[in-house]
mmCIF file of C-alpha atoms in Angstrom:
data_model
loop_
_atom_site.group_PDB
_atom_site.id
_atom_site.type_symbol
_atom_site.label_atom_id
_atom_site.label_comp_id
_atom_site.label_asym_id
_atom_site.label_seq_id
_atom_site.Cartn_x
_atom_site.Cartn_y
_atom_site.Cartn_z
ATOM 1 C CA MET C 10 94.620 155.544 100.137
ATOM 2 C CA PRO C 11 91.068 154.121 99.550
ATOM 3 C CA LEU C 12 89.037 153.522 102.300
ATOM 4 C CA LEU C 13 86.178 150.627 101.798
ATOM 5 C CA LEU C 14 83.274 150.944 104.695
ATOM 6 C CA THR C 15 80.423 149.332 104.676
ATOM 7 C CA SER C 16 78.228 150.126 107.255
ATOM 8 C CA THR C 17 75.751 147.226 109.842
ATOM 9 C CA ALA C 18 74.408 149.201 112.961
ATOM 10 C CA ASP C 19 73.605 146.330 114.871
ATOM 11 C CA GLN C 20 76.474 144.816 114.926
ATOM 12 C CA HIS C 21 79.164 145.371 117.684
ATOM 13 C CA THR C 22 82.206 143.964 116.211
ATOM 14 C CA VAL C 23 83.861 144.782 113.722
ATOM 15 C CA GLY C 24 85.565 143.338 110.670
ATOM 16 C CA ILE C 25 89.248 145.553 109.275
ATOM 17 C CA ALA C 26 91.503 144.136 106.334
ATOM 18 C CA LEU C 27 94.597 146.149 105.171
ATOM 19 C CA SER C 28 95.547 145.225 102.166
ATOM 20 C CA LEU C 29 98.535 145.619 99.531
ATOM 21 C CA GLY C 30 98.788 144.386 96.580
ATOM 22 C CA PHE C 31 102.341 143.489 96.473
ATOM 23 C CA GLY C 32 102.158 138.878 97.210
ATOM 24 C CA SER C 33 104.258 136.349 96.607
ATOM 25 C CA ARG C 34 104.761 136.483 92.846
ATOM 26 C CA ASP C 35 106.414 139.651 93.017
ATOM 27 C CA ASP C 36 109.103 138.680 95.127
ATOM 28 C CA PRO C 37 112.315 139.883 93.819
ATOM 29 C CA PRO C 38 113.766 136.959 92.149
ATOM 30 C CA GLY C 39 115.315 134.018 94.050
ATOM 31 C CA LEU C 40 114.096 136.061 97.135
ATOM 32 C CA SER C 41 110.914 134.117 96.962
ATOM 33 C CA GLY C 42 109.199 134.249 100.220
ATOM 34 C CA ALA C 43 109.659 137.987 100.984
ATOM 35 C CA ALA C 44 106.648 139.274 100.885
ATOM 36 C CA HIS C 45 105.210 136.759 103.674
ATOM 37 C CA LEU C 46 108.127 136.436 105.383
ATOM 38 C CA LEU C 47 107.594 140.919 106.135
ATOM 39 C CA GLU C 48 104.150 139.985 106.420
ATOM 40 C CA ARG C 49 104.694 138.322 109.248
ATOM 41 C CA LEU C 50 108.099 141.123 110.370
ATOM 42 C CA VAL C 51 105.140 143.404 110.446
ATOM 43 C CA MET C 52 102.425 141.665 112.917
ATOM 44 C CA SER C 53 105.454 140.440 115.260
ATOM 45 C CA VAL C 54 107.685 144.153 115.857
ATOM 46 C CA PRO C 55 107.487 145.907 118.485
ATOM 47 C CA LEU C 56 105.209 148.529 117.943
ATOM 48 C CA GLN C 57 105.863 152.293 118.527
ATOM 49 C CA GLY C 58 108.053 150.827 121.470
ATOM 50 C CA GLY C 59 105.231 149.032 122.361
ATOM 51 C CA PRO C 60 103.983 146.231 122.121
ATOM 52 C CA SER C 61 103.329 144.146 118.763
ATOM 53 C CA LEU C 62 100.180 145.222 116.521
ATOM 54 C CA SER C 63 98.772 141.458 116.577
ATOM 55 C CA GLU C 64 99.513 141.801 120.676
ATOM 56 C CA ARG C 65 98.169 145.372 121.076
ATOM 57 C CA ILE C 66 95.202 143.833 119.563
ATOM 58 C CA GLU C 67 94.518 140.163 121.566
ATOM 59 C CA GLN C 68 94.469 143.237 124.160
ATOM 60 C CA LEU C 69 91.926 144.686 123.124
ATOM 61 C CA GLY C 70 89.811 141.555 123.320
ATOM 62 C CA GLY C 71 90.188 141.252 119.414
ATOM 63 C CA THR C 72 91.698 138.830 116.632
ATOM 64 C CA SER C 73 93.938 139.696 115.043
ATOM 65 C CA ASN C 74 95.746 137.565 111.386
ATOM 66 C CA ALA C 75 97.441 137.853 108.567
ATOM 67 C CA MET C 76 98.208 136.364 105.218
ATOM 68 C CA THR C 77 100.041 136.819 101.891
ATOM 69 C CA GLU C 78 98.844 135.657 98.826
ATOM 70 C CA PRO C 79 100.040 135.480 95.780
ATOM 71 C CA GLU C 80 98.512 138.738 94.632
ATOM 72 C CA SER C 81 98.110 140.802 97.943
ATOM 73 C CA LEU C 82 99.822 140.783 101.851
ATOM 74 C CA THR C 83 96.531 141.825 104.047
ATOM 75 C CA ILE C 84 96.229 141.893 107.421
ATOM 76 C CA HIS C 85 92.747 141.288 109.648
ATOM 77 C CA ALA C 86 91.073 141.873 113.157
ATOM 78 C CA ARG C 87 87.907 142.137 114.426
ATOM 79 C CA VAL C 88 87.085 143.996 117.665
ATOM 80 C CA LEU C 89 84.585 145.460 119.038
ATOM 81 C CA THR C 90 83.303 148.740 117.493
ATOM 82 C CA ASP C 91 84.618 151.687 120.270
ATOM 83 C CA ASP C 92 88.420 149.989 119.673
ATOM 84 C CA ALA C 93 88.409 150.165 115.028
ATOM 85 C CA PRO C 94 88.836 153.598 114.342
ATOM 86 C CA VAL C 95 92.675 153.692 116.919
ATOM 87 C CA VAL C 96 92.989 149.270 116.161
ATOM 88 C CA ALA C 97 92.766 150.199 111.741
ATOM 89 C CA GLY C 98 95.508 153.317 112.829
ATOM 90 C CA TRP C 99 97.151 150.804 114.445
ATOM 91 C CA MET C 100 97.663 148.376 111.331
ATOM 92 C CA LEU C 101 98.254 151.358 109.288
ATOM 93 C CA ASP C 102 101.013 152.408 110.797
ATOM 94 C CA ALA C 103 102.586 148.598 111.216
ATOM 95 C CA LEU C 104 101.651 148.127 107.009
ATOM 96 C CA THR C 105 103.600 151.043 107.311
ATOM 97 C CA GLN C 106 106.447 152.109 109.646
ATOM 98 C CA PRO C 107 107.237 148.236 111.144
ATOM 99 C CA ALA C 108 110.638 148.734 113.139
ATOM 100 C CA LEU C 109 112.396 146.300 111.841
ATOM 101 C CA SER C 110 115.887 144.924 112.455
ATOM 102 C CA ASN C 111 118.834 141.738 111.774
ATOM 103 C CA GLU C 112 116.515 140.700 116.241
ATOM 104 C CA ALA C 113 113.702 140.395 114.470
ATOM 105 C CA LEU C 114 114.250 139.108 111.331
ATOM 106 C CA ASP C 115 116.724 136.485 112.686
ATOM 107 C CA ARG C 116 113.809 134.946 114.319
ATOM 108 C CA GLU C 117 110.976 135.592 112.030
ATOM 109 C CA ARG C 118 113.319 133.023 109.506
ATOM 110 C CA GLN C 119 113.688 130.652 112.322
ATOM 111 C CA ILE C 120 110.028 130.694 112.457
ATOM 112 C CA VAL C 121 109.862 130.325 108.702
ATOM 113 C CA ALA C 122 111.959 127.382 108.295
ATOM 114 C CA GLN C 123 109.349 125.440 110.429
ATOM 115 C CA GLU C 124 106.240 126.369 108.980
ATOM 116 C CA LEU C 125 108.643 125.440 105.829
ATOM 117 C CA ALA C 126 109.654 122.108 106.835
ATOM 118 C CA VAL C 127 105.436 121.376 108.290
ATOM 119 C CA ALA C 128 104.319 122.216 104.737
ATOM 120 C CA ALA C 129 107.122 119.830 103.536
ATOM 121 C CA ALA C 130 105.787 116.839 105.854
ATOM 122 C CA ASP C 131 101.451 117.654 105.029
ATOM 123 C CA PRO C 132 100.938 115.979 102.311
ATOM 124 C CA ALA C 133 98.582 118.971 101.782
ATOM 125 C CA ASP C 134 100.185 121.123 100.843
ATOM 126 C CA ALA C 135 103.055 119.518 98.740
ATOM 127 C CA LEU C 136 99.897 118.555 96.338
ATOM 128 C CA GLN C 137 99.389 122.193 96.146
ATOM 129 C CA SER C 138 102.645 123.000 95.157
ATOM 130 C CA ALA C 139 103.109 120.054 92.812
ATOM 131 C CA PHE C 140 99.296 121.194 90.611
ATOM 132 C CA LEU C 141 100.401 125.009 90.711
ATOM 133 C CA ASP C 142 104.173 123.793 88.805
ATOM 134 C CA ALA C 143 102.229 120.967 86.874
ATOM 135 C CA VAL C 144 98.945 124.807 85.685
ATOM 136 C CA PHE C 145 101.966 127.765 86.235
ATOM 137 C CA PRO C 146 105.517 126.062 84.750
ATOM 138 C CA GLY C 147 107.123 128.630 84.851
ATOM 139 C CA HIS C 148 104.636 131.521 85.964
ATOM 140 C CA PRO C 149 105.615 133.407 88.318
ATOM 141 C CA LEU C 150 101.808 131.964 90.023
ATOM 142 C CA ALA C 151 103.806 128.097 90.963
ATOM 143 C CA THR C 152 105.933 130.322 93.135
ATOM 144 C CA ALA C 153 105.682 129.213 96.869
ATOM 145 C CA VAL C 154 103.662 132.068 99.075
ATOM 146 C CA GLY C 155 106.402 130.917 101.712
ATOM 147 C CA GLY C 156 109.656 130.833 99.217
ATOM 148 C CA THR C 157 112.284 127.731 99.686
ATOM 149 C CA PRO C 158 114.561 127.032 103.821
ATOM 150 C CA SER C 159 117.224 128.437 101.266
ATOM 151 C CA SER C 160 115.848 131.867 100.005
ATOM 152 C CA VAL C 161 114.237 132.681 102.929
ATOM 153 C CA GLU C 162 117.718 131.890 104.698
ATOM 154 C CA ARG C 163 118.968 134.569 101.644
ATOM 155 C CA ILE C 164 117.364 136.949 102.366
ATOM 156 C CA THR C 165 118.614 139.475 104.976
ATOM 157 C CA LEU C 166 117.749 142.862 106.309
ATOM 158 C CA ASP C 167 118.542 145.548 103.192
ATOM 159 C CA PRO C 168 116.743 143.899 99.994
ATOM 160 C CA LEU C 169 113.374 143.506 102.636
ATOM 161 C CA LEU C 170 113.692 146.915 103.244
ATOM 162 C CA GLN C 171 114.414 147.399 99.575
ATOM 163 C CA VAL C 172 111.091 145.111 98.773
ATOM 164 C CA HIS C 173 108.991 147.055 100.801
ATOM 165 C CA GLN C 174 109.521 150.166 99.823
ATOM 166 C CA ARG C 175 108.612 149.405 96.690
ATOM 167 C CA ALA C 176 105.502 148.248 97.251
ATOM 168 C CA LEU C 177 105.336 151.071 99.365
ATOM 169 C CA ALA C 178 105.910 153.539 96.230
ATOM 170 C CA THR C 179 104.299 151.161 93.337
ATOM 171 C CA VAL C 180 101.341 149.114 94.214
ATOM 172 C CA PRO C 181 97.624 149.572 95.671
ATOM 173 C CA LEU C 182 97.188 150.041 99.473
ATOM 174 C CA ALA C 183 93.300 150.178 100.557
ATOM 175 C CA LEU C 184 91.930 149.364 103.609
ATOM 176 C CA ALA C 185 88.457 147.500 104.375
ATOM 177 C CA TYR C 186 85.619 148.646 107.205
ATOM 178 C CA VAL C 187 83.042 146.138 107.833
ATOM 179 C CA GLY C 188 81.618 146.600 110.926
ATOM 180 C CA ASN C 189 78.984 150.681 112.375
ATOM 181 C CA VAL C 190 80.692 153.116 111.160
ATOM 182 C CA GLN C 191 82.484 155.980 112.833
ATOM 183 C CA GLU C 192 84.015 157.216 109.530
ATOM 184 C CA ALA C 193 84.949 160.785 110.799
ATOM 185 C CA ALA C 194 87.012 159.024 114.421
ATOM 186 C CA LEU C 195 88.316 156.414 111.949
ATOM 187 C CA ARG C 196 90.520 159.056 109.607
ATOM 188 C CA LYS C 197 91.098 161.114 112.848
ATOM 189 C CA ARG C 198 93.594 157.947 113.777
ATOM 190 C CA MET C 199 95.377 157.599 110.023
ATOM 191 C CA SER C 200 98.597 158.847 109.952
ATOM 192 C CA PRO C 201 99.129 161.394 107.784
ATOM 193 C CA LEU C 202 103.064 159.769 107.140
ATOM 194 C CA ALA C 203 101.259 156.265 106.572
ATOM 195 C CA MET C 204 98.815 158.014 104.233
ATOM 196 C CA ALA C 205 101.437 159.888 102.581
ATOM 197 C CA ARG C 206 103.692 156.960 102.390
ATOM 198 C CA ALA C 207 100.161 154.995 101.003
ATOM 199 C CA GLY C 208 100.217 153.572 96.306
ATOM 200 C CA GLY C 209 97.979 154.288 94.998
ATOM 201 C CA VAL C 210 96.273 152.084 92.347
ATOM 202 C CA ARG C 211 97.941 152.246 89.781
ATOM 203 C CA PRO C 212 98.967 149.609 87.095
ATOM 204 C CA ARG C 213 101.072 146.204 89.022
ATOM 205 C CA ARG C 214 101.898 143.868 87.302
ATOM 206 C CA SER C 215 104.679 144.518 84.909
ATOM 207 C CA PRO C 216 104.534 141.008 82.017
ATOM 208 C CA HIS C 217 105.168 137.888 82.612
ATOM 209 C CA ALA C 218 105.681 134.749 80.771
ATOM 210 C CA PRO C 219 102.595 133.368 79.640
ATOM 211 C CA VAL C 220 101.211 130.669 80.796
ATOM 212 C CA GLY C 221 102.630 127.521 78.986
ATOM 213 C CA ARG C 222 100.395 124.056 77.877
ATOM 214 C CA PRO C 223 100.685 121.989 80.811
ATOM 215 C CA ASN C 224 102.148 118.821 80.213
ATOM 216 C CA PRO C 225 103.234 117.048 83.072
ATOM 217 C CA PRO C 226 103.643 112.961 83.970
ATOM 218 C CA ASP C 227 101.227 110.681 84.453
ATOM 219 C CA PRO C 228 101.071 109.835 88.031
ATOM 220 C CA THR C 229 102.199 106.523 89.820
ATOM 221 C CA TRP C 230 99.878 105.950 92.855
ATOM 222 C CA PRO C 231 100.750 105.135 95.702
ATOM 223 C CA ASP C 232 99.483 102.331 97.916
ATOM 224 C CA GLY C 233 97.038 102.555 100.320
ATOM 225 C CA PHE C 234 95.282 106.349 101.286
ATOM 226 C CA CYS C 235 96.786 109.039 99.041
ATOM 227 C CA TRP C 236 95.037 112.984 97.782
ATOM 228 C CA LEU C 237 95.138 114.104 94.157
ATOM 229 C CA LEU C 238 93.622 117.148 92.442
ATOM 230 C CA ALA C 239 93.293 117.250 89.298
ATOM 231 C CA GLY C 240 92.505 120.861 87.296
ATOM 232 C CA ALA C 241 93.655 123.327 84.352
ATOM 233 C CA PRO C 242 93.697 126.157 83.803
ATOM 234 C CA ALA C 243 91.229 129.330 84.134
ATOM 235 C CA PRO C 244 90.127 132.268 82.857
ATOM 236 C CA ALA C 245 91.219 135.555 85.401
ATOM 237 C CA VAL C 246 89.320 137.261 88.337
ATOM 238 C CA THR C 247 87.100 139.686 85.670
ATOM 239 C CA ASP C 248 86.687 137.296 82.924
ATOM 240 C CA PRO C 249 83.636 136.940 82.272
ATOM 241 C CA GLN C 250 83.188 133.924 81.327
ATOM 242 C CA ARG C 251 84.910 132.487 85.074
ATOM 243 C CA ASP C 252 81.117 132.341 86.063
ATOM 244 C CA ALA C 253 81.382 129.336 84.319
ATOM 245 C CA PHE C 254 83.481 127.695 85.561
ATOM 246 C CA VAL C 255 82.482 128.819 89.316
ATOM 247 C CA LEU C 256 79.652 126.103 88.460
ATOM 248 C CA LEU C 257 81.457 124.437 87.555
ATOM 249 C CA GLY C 258 82.392 123.397 90.731
ATOM 250 C CA HIS C 259 79.632 123.227 92.454
ATOM 251 C CA LEU C 260 78.047 121.143 90.162
ATOM 252 C CA LEU C 261 81.038 118.745 90.501
ATOM 253 C CA GLY C 262 81.383 119.479 93.875
ATOM 254 C CA ALA C 263 80.992 117.480 97.244
ATOM 255 C CA SER C 264 77.171 118.781 97.560
ATOM 256 C CA PRO C 265 74.535 115.748 98.236
ATOM 257 C CA ALA C 266 72.383 118.155 95.431
ATOM 258 C CA SER C 267 75.923 117.419 92.871
ATOM 259 C CA ARG C 268 76.233 114.748 90.241
ATOM 260 C CA MET C 269 79.965 113.901 90.994
ATOM 261 C CA TYR C 270 78.811 113.063 95.183
ATOM 262 C CA ARG C 271 76.621 111.063 93.535
ATOM 263 C CA CYS C 272 78.362 109.279 91.945
ATOM 264 C CA LEU C 273 81.377 109.908 93.496
ATOM 265 C CA ARG C 274 79.547 108.818 96.914
ATOM 266 C CA ASP C 275 76.546 106.238 96.220
ATOM 267 C CA GLU C 276 76.802 104.669 93.621
ATOM 268 C CA HIS C 277 81.122 103.927 93.830
ATOM 269 C CA GLY C 278 82.191 104.387 97.010
ATOM 270 C CA LEU C 279 85.346 105.504 96.284
ATOM 271 C CA ALA C 280 85.997 108.868 98.004
ATOM 272 C CA TYR C 281 84.560 110.390 101.455
ATOM 273 C CA ALA C 282 86.172 113.651 100.827
ATOM 274 C CA PHE C 283 86.687 115.222 97.999
ATOM 275 C CA ARG C 284 84.798 118.998 96.857
ATOM 276 C CA ALA C 285 86.054 121.356 92.667
ATOM 277 C CA TRP C 286 86.757 124.931 93.316
ATOM 278 C CA THR C 287 88.405 127.484 91.041
ATOM 279 C CA ARG C 288 90.922 130.496 92.092
ATOM 280 C CA ALA C 289 91.321 133.595 89.538
ATOM 281 C CA TYR C 290 94.410 136.216 89.286
ATOM 282 C CA SER C 291 94.041 139.567 87.781
ATOM 283 C CA ASP C 292 95.786 137.247 84.769
ATOM 284 C CA ALA C 293 94.687 133.552 85.187
ATOM 285 C CA GLY C 294 93.178 131.284 86.877
ATOM 286 C CA PHE C 295 92.939 127.439 87.691
ATOM 287 C CA TRP C 296 89.611 124.636 87.722
ATOM 288 C CA CYS C 297 90.550 121.595 90.940
ATOM 289 C CA PHE C 298 88.140 118.631 91.823
ATOM 290 C CA LEU C 299 90.259 117.376 95.092
ATOM 291 C CA ALA C 300 89.936 113.925 95.382
ATOM 292 C CA GLY C 301 91.101 111.001 99.246
ATOM 293 C CA THR C 302 90.998 108.156 97.789
ATOM 294 C CA ASP C 303 93.378 104.574 97.862
ATOM 295 C CA GLY C 304 95.637 104.673 95.502
ATOM 296 C CA ALA C 305 93.847 101.453 93.531
ATOM 297 C CA ASN C 306 90.787 103.423 93.182
ATOM 298 C CA GLY C 307 92.414 106.445 91.433
ATOM 299 C CA PRO C 308 92.254 106.042 87.980
ATOM 300 C CA GLU C 309 88.895 105.080 87.978
ATOM 301 C CA VAL C 310 88.173 108.202 90.200
ATOM 302 C CA VAL C 311 90.005 110.275 86.731
ATOM 303 C CA GLN C 312 88.107 107.877 84.927
ATOM 304 C CA LEU C 313 85.258 109.460 86.394
ATOM 305 C CA LEU C 314 86.176 112.940 86.918
ATOM 306 C CA HIS C 315 87.215 113.042 83.052
ATOM 307 C CA ALA C 316 84.087 111.874 82.296
ATOM 308 C CA GLU C 317 81.259 113.297 83.765
ATOM 309 C CA LEU C 318 83.544 117.029 82.324
ATOM 310 C CA THR C 319 83.171 115.228 78.635
ATOM 311 C CA ARG C 320 79.356 114.583 79.006
ATOM 312 C CA LEU C 321 78.574 118.079 80.319
ATOM 313 C CA ALA C 322 80.767 119.550 77.548
ATOM 314 C CA GLN C 323 78.980 117.776 76.071
ATOM 315 C CA GLN C 324 74.983 117.897 76.775
ATOM 316 C CA GLY C 325 75.336 120.618 79.135
ATOM 317 C CA PRO C 326 73.606 120.606 83.199
ATOM 318 C CA ALA C 327 70.554 119.507 83.429
ATOM 319 C CA PRO C 328 68.354 122.952 84.500
ATOM 320 C CA ALA C 329 67.863 121.313 87.989
ATOM 321 C CA ASP C 330 71.128 120.699 88.304
ATOM 322 C CA LEU C 331 73.196 124.468 86.758
ATOM 323 C CA GLU C 332 69.198 126.427 89.334
ATOM 324 C CA ALA C 333 71.224 124.395 92.376
ATOM 325 C CA ALA C 334 74.800 125.195 91.010
ATOM 326 C CA VAL C 335 74.037 128.685 90.767
ATOM 327 C CA ARG C 336 71.850 128.775 94.685
ATOM 328 C CA HIS C 337 74.906 127.294 95.914
ATOM 329 C CA ALA C 338 77.429 129.725 94.440
ATOM 330 C CA ARG C 339 75.408 131.882 95.062
ATOM 331 C CA THR C 340 74.585 131.093 99.223
ATOM 332 C CA GLU C 341 78.031 131.342 99.243
ATOM 333 C CA LEU C 342 79.646 134.264 98.424
ATOM 334 C CA LEU C 343 76.353 136.240 100.441
ATOM 335 C CA GLN C 344 77.226 134.584 103.315
ATOM 336 C CA LYS C 345 80.583 135.121 103.325
ATOM 337 C CA ALA C 346 79.582 138.544 101.796
ATOM 338 C CA GLU C 347 77.983 138.972 105.765
ATOM 339 C CA ASN C 348 80.679 138.132 107.682
ATOM 340 C CA GLY C 349 82.583 141.463 108.565
ATOM 341 C CA VAL C 350 86.673 140.198 108.423
ATOM 342 C CA ASP C 351 85.938 137.251 105.944
ATOM 343 C CA SER C 352 84.558 140.657 103.775
ATOM 344 C CA ALA C 353 86.669 143.210 104.909
ATOM 345 C CA VAL C 354 89.772 140.176 103.792
ATOM 346 C CA VAL C 355 87.892 140.746 100.381
ATOM 347 C CA MET C 356 87.193 144.267 99.197
ATOM 348 C CA ALA C 357 90.276 145.338 100.523
ATOM 349 C CA SER C 358 92.419 142.203 98.378
ATOM 350 C CA HIS C 359 89.847 143.139 95.793
ATOM 351 C CA TYR C 360 90.471 146.731 95.512
ATOM 352 C CA CYS C 361 94.139 145.886 95.524
ATOM 353 C CA VAL C 362 94.830 143.145 92.729
ATOM 354 C CA ASN C 363 91.730 144.704 90.162
ATOM 355 C CA GLY C 364 91.241 148.495 91.109
ATOM 356 C CA ALA C 365 87.693 148.233 91.058
ATOM 357 C CA VAL C 366 85.017 147.492 94.799
ATOM 358 C CA ARG C 367 83.986 143.968 94.478
ATOM 359 C CA CYS C 368 79.276 143.714 94.546
ATOM 360 C CA PRO C 369 79.245 140.622 96.004
ATOM 361 C CA GLU C 370 75.318 140.811 94.632
ATOM 362 C CA ALA C 371 76.561 142.248 91.491
ATOM 363 C CA GLU C 372 78.291 138.213 91.187
ATOM 364 C CA ALA C 373 75.503 136.539 92.738
ATOM 365 C CA ALA C 374 72.841 137.764 89.962
ATOM 366 C CA ARG C 375 75.400 137.298 87.640
ATOM 367 C CA LEU C 376 75.533 134.022 88.553
ATOM 368 C CA ALA C 377 72.199 133.595 87.343
ATOM 369 C CA HIS C 378 73.368 134.712 83.838
ATOM 370 C CA VAL C 379 75.178 131.613 82.835
ATOM 371 C CA THR C 380 73.546 129.508 80.986
ATOM 372 C CA ALA C 381 74.164 125.764 79.880
ATOM 373 C CA ALA C 382 75.901 126.801 77.275
ATOM 374 C CA ASP C 383 78.489 128.391 78.884
ATOM 375 C CA VAL C 384 78.101 125.509 81.446
ATOM 376 C CA ALA C 385 79.167 123.397 78.088
ATOM 377 C CA GLY C 386 82.156 125.760 77.199
ATOM 378 C CA ALA C 387 83.609 125.749 80.731
ATOM 379 C CA ALA C 388 83.881 121.612 81.547
ATOM 380 C CA ALA C 389 85.550 121.265 77.313
ATOM 381 C CA VAL C 390 88.271 123.758 78.308
ATOM 382 C CA VAL C 391 89.204 121.100 81.324
ATOM 383 C CA ALA C 392 88.698 117.855 80.158
ATOM 384 C CA ASP C 393 90.681 119.328 76.644
ATOM 385 C CA GLY C 394 93.990 120.696 79.575
ATOM 386 C CA LEU C 395 93.018 117.969 82.611
ATOM 387 C CA LEU C 396 96.831 116.745 84.526
ATOM 388 C CA VAL C 397 96.510 115.281 87.560
ATOM 389 C CA VAL C 398 99.092 115.899 90.978
ATOM 390 C CA VAL C 399 99.022 112.891 93.223
ATOM 391 C CA ARG C 400 100.605 112.729 97.297
ATOM 392 C CA PRO C 401 102.395 110.909 98.710
ATOM 393 C CA ASP C 402 102.815 109.709 95.182
ATOM 394 C CA GLY C 403 104.633 106.270 94.329
ATOM 395 C CA ARG C 404 108.365 106.861 93.547
ATOM 396 C CA ALA C 405 110.913 106.172 95.859
ATOM 397 C CA ARG C 406 111.947 109.106 98.349
ATOM 398 C CA ASP C 407 115.280 110.059 96.794
ATOM 399 C CA GLU C 408 113.470 110.829 92.995
ATOM 400 C CA CYS C 409 111.252 113.126 94.902
#
């Protein structure tokens, strides 16, 4: 198992992340939500016959959490430097040797059911689900991370154990450690059994159906406030063209230095809250623009976004605007790299998905080489494939 160690000797706390290259898109057919349910169990079941992993870390004064994404499951913690080696050992033991039981599964299944109910009632969550369905039709990336109430109810102990064993045997596992590195102590705490069961870096992405061209229906705008997501497919995480889409997000984002800010806020007063970004996976990605506005103004917001994308596609960004976007992107990238936990999470999950060590400094330097023509090309792709989803929409409840 690779240990991704970043030494920052002047810090008193350590950020740790343990990532498994198995996410929601890898859930077995009919059992969506399995990876997410496994994540919750790893954090909450008894560890070595005593308190759970999360309770042990909190008892030491640390903080911990876990997340399931489409391509990874990650446990992370921030603890004092002296406690970090033992906590890292606990994390590895908890992920590779969880004490799964029917009782624990029944308890967490009830918690997940409540979590799904909250998400279903949240327009922001419903909006993101609808957008992924639209941008990745028929593709595993559109799978809901938490699953559905019916799929979670179907997950029993034996299938979940099989999912866990298959993941450990076939997908990468990596530990990232950011802080005052005590490598000898860290390696001493690694369980030989856990290390032996840790999957190596190997091809892990089975062929999936290609992403179809999105063709969603036109949005139905509601009376009153709503959220809209407008976007299009974008390059995968290792595609060199992805950098242009990153900058396109900053050019049309919420910074007062962006043209979209000046257009939506200053000139037309149509939206108070909005932002733009790109998300990339191992084989696909998307670019999107999120805005909250009155339903009556929704069509005009989309029209202004499309007009700005078209202008950028035809003319490219002005030099000053491009420079500001590059600076914002680099600041965002390096700021995350300087946060111990964020940096550890990104390093571990990136390694599991792509089989390579991520270098934020190299990524930041690469952004400076993106040209106006590169951004124009990205804008043309988004303008040509732009799709829009709205929540809450104007349909009757029984139509949703």
